Amino acid sequence: MIDDFLGDATQRMDKSVEATHEHFNSVRTGRATPALLDRIQVDYYGTATPLKNLATINSPEPRMLTIQPFDPTSIKQIEKTIQESDLGLTPSNDGKLIRLPIPQLTEERRKELVKVVRHMAEEGRVAVRNVRRDAIKHLEELVKNGAVGDDDERAAEGRVQKVTDEHVARIDDLLKRKEAEIMEV
């Protein structure tokens, strides 16, 4: 029974780490990557639709993204949405294709992005700790119901803490790599 709780907690912590990694991919570094546009939601006929569902996104050069909409009439709306986003990019189109040049990051902008990434990492750590809190609460309920003894609960809490520490360390490692990538000139 305890192993079920630990397995569930580990699975939920893995999802938190993966979600943090996905958030990191949406932060702009010096390179062009289609993942930059993952957060962009375009108002397509009154419905907020992910950009990747409306267009083909490619990276033909290290500092250029191209967006080719499946529906050419949506090109203006896609362009407007990108300009209004927090990416700080200026799109240009030729009627069929949107070109998105990725400018070199300034030192000041790099430091801002590092702060954003650190905040994302902290949100990931909090999510992992919330899973730990839930798991420990369930273990305490098992002790109250008499399904598990105190010694088993203490041992399980130690295992939950160990798994939590491992997942927080994985988030810290992801953060360190992303910071290095952002600060790389």
PDB file of C-alpha atoms in Angstrom:
ATOM      1  CA  MET A   1       0.000   0.000   0.000  1.00  0.00           C
ATOM      2  CA  ILE A   2       2.823   2.386   0.900  1.00  0.00           C
ATOM      3  CA  ASP A   3       4.605   1.466  -2.327  1.00  0.00           C
ATOM      4  CA  ASP A   4       1.485   2.537  -4.264  1.00  0.00           C
ATOM      5  CA  PHE A   5       1.602   5.976  -2.629  1.00  0.00           C
ATOM      6  CA  LEU A   6       5.327   6.283  -3.305  1.00  0.00           C
ATOM      7  CA  GLY A   7       4.890   5.202  -6.930  1.00  0.00           C
ATOM      8  CA  ASP A   8       2.099   7.723  -7.428  1.00  0.00           C
ATOM      9  CA  ALA A   9       4.114  10.505  -5.752  1.00  0.00           C
ATOM     10  CA  THR A  10       7.169   9.704  -7.886  1.00  0.00           C
ATOM     11  CA  GLN A  11       5.066   9.774 -11.042  1.00  0.00           C
ATOM     12  CA  ARG A  12       3.546  13.142 -10.126  1.00  0.00           C
ATOM     13  CA  MET A  13       6.984  14.569  -9.288  1.00  0.00           C
ATOM     14  CA  ASP A  14       8.286  13.336 -12.664  1.00  0.00           C
ATOM     15  CA  LYS A  15       5.448  15.234 -14.346  1.00  0.00           C
ATOM     16  CA  SER A  16       6.367  18.392 -12.410  1.00  0.00           C
ATOM     17  CA  VAL A  17       9.996  18.124 -13.539  1.00  0.00           C
ATOM     18  CA  GLU A  18       8.876  17.530 -17.142  1.00  0.00           C
ATOM     19  CA  ALA A  19       6.514  20.530 -17.023  1.00  0.00           C
ATOM     20  CA  THR A  20       9.360  22.714 -15.729  1.00  0.00           C
ATOM     21  CA  HIS A  21      11.555  21.492 -18.593  1.00  0.00           C
ATOM     22  CA  GLU A  22       8.800  22.390 -21.091  1.00  0.00           C
ATOM     23  CA  HIS A  23       8.550  25.886 -19.598  1.00  0.00           C
ATOM     24  CA  PHE A  24      12.321  26.288 -19.920  1.00  0.00           C
ATOM     25  CA  ASN A  25      12.114  25.417 -23.639  1.00  0.00           C
ATOM     26  CA  SER A  26       9.721  28.296 -24.225  1.00  0.00           C
ATOM     27  CA  VAL A  27      12.285  30.833 -22.939  1.00  0.00           C
ATOM     28  CA  ARG A  28      14.239  32.516 -25.690  1.00  0.00           C
ATOM     29  CA  THR A  29      17.977  32.055 -25.883  1.00  0.00           C
ATOM     30  CA  GLY A  30      20.284  33.224 -28.664  1.00  0.00           C
ATOM     31  CA  ARG A  31      19.191  30.380 -30.946  1.00  0.00           C
ATOM     32  CA  ALA A  32      16.006  30.015 -32.952  1.00  0.00           C
ATOM     33  CA  THR A  33      13.946  27.009 -31.935  1.00  0.00           C
ATOM     34  CA  PRO A  34      10.301  26.255 -32.780  1.00  0.00           C
ATOM     35  CA  ALA A  35       9.678  25.575 -29.055  1.00  0.00           C
ATOM     36  CA  LEU A  36       9.862  29.358 -28.504  1.00  0.00           C
ATOM     37  CA  LEU A  37       6.390  29.640 -29.987  1.00  0.00           C
ATOM     38  CA  ASP A  38       4.787  26.829 -27.947  1.00  0.00           C
ATOM     39  CA  ARG A  39       3.069  29.281 -25.575  1.00  0.00           C
ATOM     40  CA  ILE A  40       1.593  31.407 -28.381  1.00  0.00           C
ATOM     41  CA  GLN A  41      -2.208  31.137 -28.585  1.00  0.00           C
ATOM     42  CA  VAL A  42      -3.776  32.714 -31.702  1.00  0.00           C
ATOM     43  CA  ASP A  43      -7.396  33.901 -31.765  1.00  0.00           C
ATOM     44  CA  TYR A  44      -8.584  31.781 -34.692  1.00  0.00           C
ATOM     45  CA  TYR A  45     -12.257  32.399 -35.484  1.00  0.00           C
ATOM     46  CA  GLY A  46     -12.988  33.259 -31.857  1.00  0.00           C
ATOM     47  CA  THR A  47     -11.075  30.324 -30.346  1.00  0.00           C
ATOM     48  CA  ALA A  48      -7.658  30.516 -28.692  1.00  0.00           C
ATOM     49  CA  THR A  49      -5.667  27.963 -30.697  1.00  0.00           C
ATOM     50  CA  PRO A  50      -1.985  26.993 -30.231  1.00  0.00           C
ATOM     51  CA  LEU A  51       0.143  28.385 -33.075  1.00  0.00           C
ATOM     52  CA  LYS A  52       1.668  24.958 -33.749  1.00  0.00           C
ATOM     53  CA  ASN A  53      -1.847  23.719 -34.644  1.00  0.00           C
ATOM     54  CA  LEU A  54      -2.296  26.515 -37.211  1.00  0.00           C
ATOM     55  CA  ALA A  55       1.034  26.531 -39.007  1.00  0.00           C
ATOM     56  CA  THR A  56       4.258  24.750 -39.822  1.00  0.00           C
ATOM     57  CA  ILE A  57       7.144  26.242 -37.831  1.00  0.00           C
ATOM     58  CA  ASN A  58      10.699  25.754 -39.087  1.00  0.00           C
ATOM     59  CA  SER A  59      14.158  27.001 -38.234  1.00  0.00           C
ATOM     60  CA  PRO A  60      16.019  27.338 -41.564  1.00  0.00           C
ATOM     61  CA  GLU A  61      18.882  29.323 -39.974  1.00  0.00           C
ATOM     62  CA  PRO A  62      20.252  29.585 -36.417  1.00  0.00           C
ATOM     63  CA  ARG A  63      18.669  33.048 -35.995  1.00  0.00           C
ATOM     64  CA  MET A  64      15.492  32.715 -38.054  1.00  0.00           C
ATOM     65  CA  LEU A  65      12.115  31.038 -37.632  1.00  0.00           C
ATOM     66  CA  THR A  66       9.617  30.672 -40.459  1.00  0.00           C
ATOM     67  CA  ILE A  67       5.914  30.177 -39.906  1.00  0.00           C
ATOM     68  CA  GLN A  68       3.777  28.909 -42.766  1.00  0.00           C
ATOM     69  CA  PRO A  69       0.058  28.994 -41.861  1.00  0.00           C
ATOM     70  CA  PHE A  70      -2.165  26.194 -43.146  1.00  0.00           C
ATOM     71  CA  ASP A  71      -4.856  28.841 -43.722  1.00  0.00           C
ATOM     72  CA  PRO A  72      -3.328  31.882 -45.521  1.00  0.00           C
ATOM     73  CA  THR A  73      -6.148  34.134 -44.243  1.00  0.00           C
ATOM     74  CA  SER A  74      -4.874  33.716 -40.662  1.00  0.00           C
ATOM     75  CA  ILE A  75      -1.446  35.228 -41.418  1.00  0.00           C
ATOM     76  CA  LYS A  76      -2.350  38.740 -40.151  1.00  0.00           C
ATOM     77  CA  GLN A  77      -3.801  37.403 -36.890  1.00  0.00           C
ATOM     78  CA  ILE A  78      -0.724  35.216 -36.283  1.00  0.00           C
ATOM     79  CA  GLU A  79       1.570  38.170 -36.941  1.00  0.00           C
ATOM     80  CA  LYS A  80      -0.424  40.413 -34.580  1.00  0.00           C
ATOM     81  CA  THR A  81      -0.394  37.784 -31.811  1.00  0.00           C
ATOM     82  CA  ILE A  82       3.393  37.353 -32.041  1.00  0.00           C
ATOM     83  CA  GLN A  83       3.922  41.125 -31.860  1.00  0.00           C
ATOM     84  CA  GLU A  84       1.703  41.386 -28.777  1.00  0.00           C
ATOM     85  CA  SER A  85       3.416  38.455 -27.021  1.00  0.00           C
ATOM     86  CA  ASP A  86       6.193  38.823 -24.432  1.00  0.00           C
ATOM     87  CA  LEU A  87       8.797  37.358 -26.807  1.00  0.00           C
ATOM     88  CA  GLY A  88       9.986  40.751 -28.032  1.00  0.00           C
ATOM     89  CA  LEU A  89      10.130  39.614 -31.677  1.00  0.00           C
ATOM     90  CA  THR A  90       9.026  41.480 -34.797  1.00  0.00           C
ATOM     91  CA  PRO A  91       7.565  39.283 -37.551  1.00  0.00           C
ATOM     92  CA  SER A  92       7.512  40.131 -41.252  1.00  0.00           C
ATOM     93  CA  ASN A  93       5.448  38.376 -43.908  1.00  0.00           C
ATOM     94  CA  ASP A  94       5.406  38.041 -47.676  1.00  0.00           C
ATOM     95  CA  GLY A  95       1.759  36.987 -47.916  1.00  0.00           C
ATOM     96  CA  LYS A  96       2.448  33.255 -47.546  1.00  0.00           C
ATOM     97  CA  LEU A  97       5.227  32.980 -44.989  1.00  0.00           C
ATOM     98  CA  ILE A  98       6.041  34.803 -41.754  1.00  0.00           C
ATOM     99  CA  ARG A  99       9.731  35.324 -41.049  1.00  0.00           C
ATOM    100  CA  LEU A 100      10.761  35.804 -37.455  1.00  0.00           C
ATOM    101  CA  PRO A 101      14.364  36.996 -37.057  1.00  0.00           C
ATOM    102  CA  ILE A 102      15.824  36.261 -33.619  1.00  0.00           C
ATOM    103  CA  PRO A 103      18.067  39.190 -32.611  1.00  0.00           C
ATOM    104  CA  GLN A 104      21.175  38.820 -30.478  1.00  0.00           C
ATOM    105  CA  LEU A 105      20.317  39.157 -26.796  1.00  0.00           C
ATOM    106  CA  THR A 106      21.719  42.089 -24.823  1.00  0.00           C
ATOM    107  CA  GLU A 107      23.440  41.463 -21.484  1.00  0.00           C
ATOM    108  CA  GLU A 108      20.534  43.154 -19.679  1.00  0.00           C
ATOM    109  CA  ARG A 109      17.948  40.982 -21.447  1.00  0.00           C
ATOM    110  CA  ARG A 110      19.963  37.847 -20.651  1.00  0.00           C
ATOM    111  CA  LYS A 111      19.881  38.723 -16.939  1.00  0.00           C
ATOM    112  CA  GLU A 112      16.113  39.291 -17.129  1.00  0.00           C
ATOM    113  CA  LEU A 113      15.654  35.902 -18.797  1.00  0.00           C
ATOM    114  CA  VAL A 114      17.755  34.221 -16.097  1.00  0.00           C
ATOM    115  CA  LYS A 115      15.396  35.725 -13.479  1.00  0.00           C
ATOM    116  CA  VAL A 116      12.388  34.393 -15.419  1.00  0.00           C
ATOM    117  CA  VAL A 117      13.943  30.922 -15.616  1.00  0.00           C
ATOM    118  CA  ARG A 118      14.768  30.937 -11.894  1.00  0.00           C
ATOM    119  CA  HIS A 119      11.145  31.810 -11.143  1.00  0.00           C
ATOM    120  CA  MET A 120       9.981  28.911 -13.343  1.00  0.00           C
ATOM    121  CA  ALA A 121      12.375  26.575 -11.511  1.00  0.00           C
ATOM    122  CA  GLU A 122      11.006  27.704  -8.144  1.00  0.00           C
ATOM    123  CA  GLU A 123       7.461  26.983  -9.349  1.00  0.00           C
ATOM    124  CA  GLY A 124       8.633  23.491 -10.310  1.00  0.00           C
ATOM    125  CA  ARG A 125      10.220  22.956  -6.893  1.00  0.00           C
ATOM    126  CA  VAL A 126       7.002  24.099  -5.196  1.00  0.00           C
ATOM    127  CA  ALA A 127       4.990  21.631  -7.309  1.00  0.00           C
ATOM    128  CA  VAL A 128       7.335  18.797  -6.243  1.00  0.00           C
ATOM    129  CA  ARG A 129       7.042  19.835  -2.583  1.00  0.00           C
ATOM    130  CA  ASN A 130       3.250  19.916  -2.871  1.00  0.00           C
ATOM    131  CA  VAL A 131       3.325  16.304  -4.054  1.00  0.00           C
ATOM    132  CA  ARG A 132       5.513  15.434  -1.045  1.00  0.00           C
ATOM    133  CA  ARG A 133       3.072  17.162   1.304  1.00  0.00           C
ATOM    134  CA  ASP A 134       0.123  15.230  -0.186  1.00  0.00           C
ATOM    135  CA  ALA A 135       1.976  11.912   0.083  1.00  0.00           C
ATOM    136  CA  ILE A 136       2.892  12.506   3.730  1.00  0.00           C
ATOM    137  CA  LYS A 137      -0.699  13.515   4.502  1.00  0.00           C
ATOM    138  CA  HIS A 138      -1.947  10.247   2.975  1.00  0.00           C
ATOM    139  CA  LEU A 139       0.595   8.279   5.015  1.00  0.00           C
ATOM    140  CA  GLU A 140      -0.617   9.974   8.217  1.00  0.00           C
ATOM    141  CA  GLU A 141      -4.193   9.050   7.305  1.00  0.00           C
ATOM    142  CA  LEU A 142      -3.117   5.412   6.896  1.00  0.00           C
ATOM    143  CA  VAL A 143      -1.628   5.486  10.412  1.00  0.00           C
ATOM    144  CA  LYS A 144      -4.850   7.014  11.836  1.00  0.00           C
ATOM    145  CA  ASN A 145      -6.921   4.301  10.168  1.00  0.00           C
ATOM    146  CA  GLY A 146      -4.615   1.652  11.601  1.00  0.00           C
ATOM    147  CA  ALA A 147      -3.602   0.297   8.193  1.00  0.00           C
ATOM    148  CA  VAL A 148       0.084   1.050   8.767  1.00  0.00           C
ATOM    149  CA  GLY A 149       2.297   1.251  11.851  1.00  0.00           C
ATOM    150  CA  ASP A 150       4.298   4.277  13.001  1.00  0.00           C
ATOM    151  CA  ASP A 151       7.641   2.732  12.073  1.00  0.00           C
ATOM    152  CA  ASP A 152       6.467   1.976   8.525  1.00  0.00           C
ATOM    153  CA  GLU A 153       5.157   5.514   8.205  1.00  0.00           C
ATOM    154  CA  ARG A 154       8.459   7.043   9.337  1.00  0.00           C
ATOM    155  CA  ALA A 155      10.403   4.868   6.897  1.00  0.00           C
ATOM    156  CA  ALA A 156       8.010   5.797   4.077  1.00  0.00           C
ATOM    157  CA  GLU A 157       8.314   9.504   4.927  1.00  0.00           C
ATOM    158  CA  GLY A 158      12.084   9.144   4.648  1.00  0.00           C
ATOM    159  CA  ARG A 159      11.683   7.530   1.220  1.00  0.00           C
ATOM    160  CA  VAL A 160       9.285  10.303   0.118  1.00  0.00           C
ATOM    161  CA  GLN A 161      11.820  12.916   1.239  1.00  0.00           C
ATOM    162  CA  LYS A 162      14.614  11.139  -0.657  1.00  0.00           C
ATOM    163  CA  VAL A 163      12.521  11.057  -3.863  1.00  0.00           C
ATOM    164  CA  THR A 164      11.627  14.737  -3.352  1.00  0.00           C
ATOM    165  CA  ASP A 165      15.301  15.684  -2.966  1.00  0.00           C
ATOM    166  CA  GLU A 166      16.173  13.787  -6.165  1.00  0.00           C
ATOM    167  CA  HIS A 167      13.488  15.605  -8.162  1.00  0.00           C
ATOM    168  CA  VAL A 168      14.457  19.032  -6.773  1.00  0.00           C
ATOM    169  CA  ALA A 169      18.076  18.254  -7.734  1.00  0.00           C
ATOM    170  CA  ARG A 170      16.923  17.409 -11.290  1.00  0.00           C
ATOM    171  CA  ILE A 171      15.135  20.779 -11.519  1.00  0.00           C
ATOM    172  CA  ASP A 172      18.260  22.533 -10.196  1.00  0.00           C
ATOM    173  CA  ASP A 173      20.355  20.746 -12.832  1.00  0.00           C
ATOM    174  CA  LEU A 174      17.942  21.803 -15.598  1.00  0.00           C
ATOM    175  CA  LEU A 175      18.090  25.373 -14.268  1.00  0.00           C
ATOM    176  CA  LYS A 176      21.893  25.399 -14.260  1.00  0.00           C
ATOM    177  CA  ARG A 177      22.009  24.209 -17.888  1.00  0.00           C
ATOM    178  CA  LYS A 178      19.365  26.721 -19.017  1.00  0.00           C
ATOM    179  CA  GLU A 179      21.163  29.600 -17.276  1.00  0.00           C
ATOM    180  CA  ALA A 180      24.419  28.626 -19.002  1.00  0.00           C
ATOM    181  CA  GLU A 181      22.585  28.467 -22.348  1.00  0.00           C
ATOM    182  CA  ILE A 182      21.055  31.925 -21.830  1.00  0.00           C
ATOM    183  CA  MET A 183      24.314  33.568 -20.715  1.00  0.00           C
ATOM    184  CA  GLU A 184      26.306  31.979 -23.575  1.00  0.00           C
ATOM    185  CA  VAL A 185      27.265  34.680 -26.086  1.00  0.00           C
TER     186      VAL A 185
END
